[in-house]
Amino acid sequence: MDVDLRLVRYFTVVAEHGNFGRAATKLHLAQPSLSRQIQRLEAQVGVRLFDRSPQGSSLTEAGQAFLPRARRLLQEAEQAVRTARVAVRPRSVTVGYTEGLVITACVQELRLRHPDGQVRTRHLGWRDTHALAEGRIDALIAYRPLPFFTDGFRVTRLHDESRVLVTSVNHHLANERHVSLRALSDEELVACVSTPVVWSTPKPVGDHPPPPAPAPDDSYEDKLELVATGHCVAIFPAGDRRATAREDIALVPVVDIDPCEVVLVTRADDPNPLLASLEDVARTVLSAGSRQGSDEPSVGGPIPGGAGPVSLSSGHSV
């Protein structure tokens, strides 16, 4: 039986969303076209995979039985392609990294250790969650929480990183040597679900009413404008230096909040021989750089006379 893998992927996306309209948007297809493609797959398989209703789409018993094997089939196909590519390019690795992280020293050391290899980098935005699964990168260096499920991936902790308060230079805490979360008791802090950044809900400044709360599609720069004008504050990983370029932004270490975790993510079954070396380099170089970059009290430890580290539970994405 010849089953079109493209149709199998469409099936898994519809199953994930439970709705043809949302799945069509995700796949950048017209909904009628997606419906026809699923009908083609059902004809190839010989059974009905979805029960369709005005409220959405649900898997039939046959669809429920097909789904885990369909996912496994797609994973096996991706692995076959990666294995073939590695056989042709055994000395090449592409390292992805997310916003706020600097991996220059790590990449330089890897190139020194493997002068005959090809080490490439790819900067990823927070919306680009499939680069590793799709084989566009071979490894990802990122902060937790990760914006994708880690089934089929190997996640290696590299080091913990302290956090800093990001605020307007006119904020009453801007000139403090360090602060605790108790000093931010009048701020409504909201942890993002897919990044380590914490933003506060905007509030009025003087006679000016509060602007609208940040939306999921707002850019980092849009939200940083709210910080610079004093309408909100944020808590960043200490290694995220994107705000340091602005003279109207101040950074103050936070001493009683759980640190961020920096991790290396690879595909669990990837045979690329450079990945083991990358892990060793990343552990050594990035951890050392994190320690050298922090001259303030260790974040995550209790402050004298105060409570221990505080965990912020994830709220809605901002």
Short mmCIF file of C-alpha atoms in Angstrom, two decimals, residues 3-20 23-24 27 29 33-42 44-45 47-52 57-74:
data_model
loop_
_atom_site.label_atom_id
_atom_site.label_comp_id
_atom_site.label_asym_id
_atom_site.label_seq_id
_atom_site.Cartn_x
_atom_site.Cartn_y
_atom_site.Cartn_z
CA VAL A 3 0.40 5.98 1.70
CA ASP A 4 1.26 9.63 1.07
CA LEU A 5 3.28 10.88 4.06
CA ARG A 6 2.07 14.41 3.40
CA LEU A 7 -1.51 13.24 3.99
CA VAL A 8 -0.42 11.41 7.14
CA ARG A 9 1.05 14.65 8.48
CA TYR A 10 -2.20 16.48 7.67
CA PHE A 11 -4.06 13.80 9.62
CA THR A 12 -1.89 14.27 12.73
CA VAL A 13 -2.39 18.06 12.66
CA VAL A 14 -6.18 17.73 12.40
CA ALA A 15 -6.11 15.19 15.22
CA GLU A 16 -4.04 17.58 17.35
CA HIS A 17 -6.38 20.54 16.85
CA GLY A 18 -9.70 18.65 16.71
CA ASN A 19 -10.90 21.16 14.15
CA PHE A 20 -10.39 21.36 10.39
CA ALA A 23 -5.65 22.74 11.35
CA ALA A 24 -5.97 24.38 7.92
CA LEU A 27 -0.91 24.08 7.63
CA LEU A 29 -4.17 25.45 3.50
CA SER A 33 -8.61 21.54 0.35
CA LEU A 34 -7.57 20.03 3.70
CA SER A 35 -10.89 18.20 3.97
CA ARG A 36 -10.36 16.69 0.51
CA GLN A 37 -6.83 15.60 1.43
CA ILE A 38 -8.09 13.81 4.54
CA GLN A 39 -10.77 12.11 2.44
CA ARG A 40 -8.00 10.92 0.10
CA LEU A 41 -6.13 9.46 3.05
CA GLU A 42 -9.27 7.74 4.32
CA GLN A 44 -6.13 5.02 0.83
CA VAL A 45 -6.41 3.49 4.30
CA VAL A 47 -11.55 3.38 6.84
CA ARG A 48 -13.10 6.58 8.17
CA LEU A 49 -10.64 8.35 10.50
CA PHE A 50 -12.72 11.32 11.73
CA ASP A 51 -16.27 11.92 12.87
CA ARG A 52 -17.19 15.38 11.63
CA SER A 57 -13.85 16.74 14.47
CA SER A 58 -13.12 13.75 16.66
CA LEU A 59 -11.19 10.60 15.93
CA THR A 60 -13.07 7.42 15.18
CA GLU A 61 -11.87 4.21 16.80
CA ALA A 62 -9.90 3.55 13.63
CA GLY A 63 -8.44 7.05 13.81
CA GLN A 64 -7.40 6.58 17.43
CA ALA A 65 -5.65 3.35 16.51
CA PHE A 66 -3.99 4.98 13.49
CA LEU A 67 -2.72 8.14 15.25
CA PRO A 68 0.24 6.75 17.31
CA ARG A 69 1.47 4.70 14.36
CA ALA A 70 1.07 7.69 12.04
CA ARG A 71 3.25 9.78 14.34
CA ARG A 72 5.79 6.98 14.49
CA LEU A 73 5.74 6.71 10.70
CA LEU A 74 6.53 10.42 10.34
#
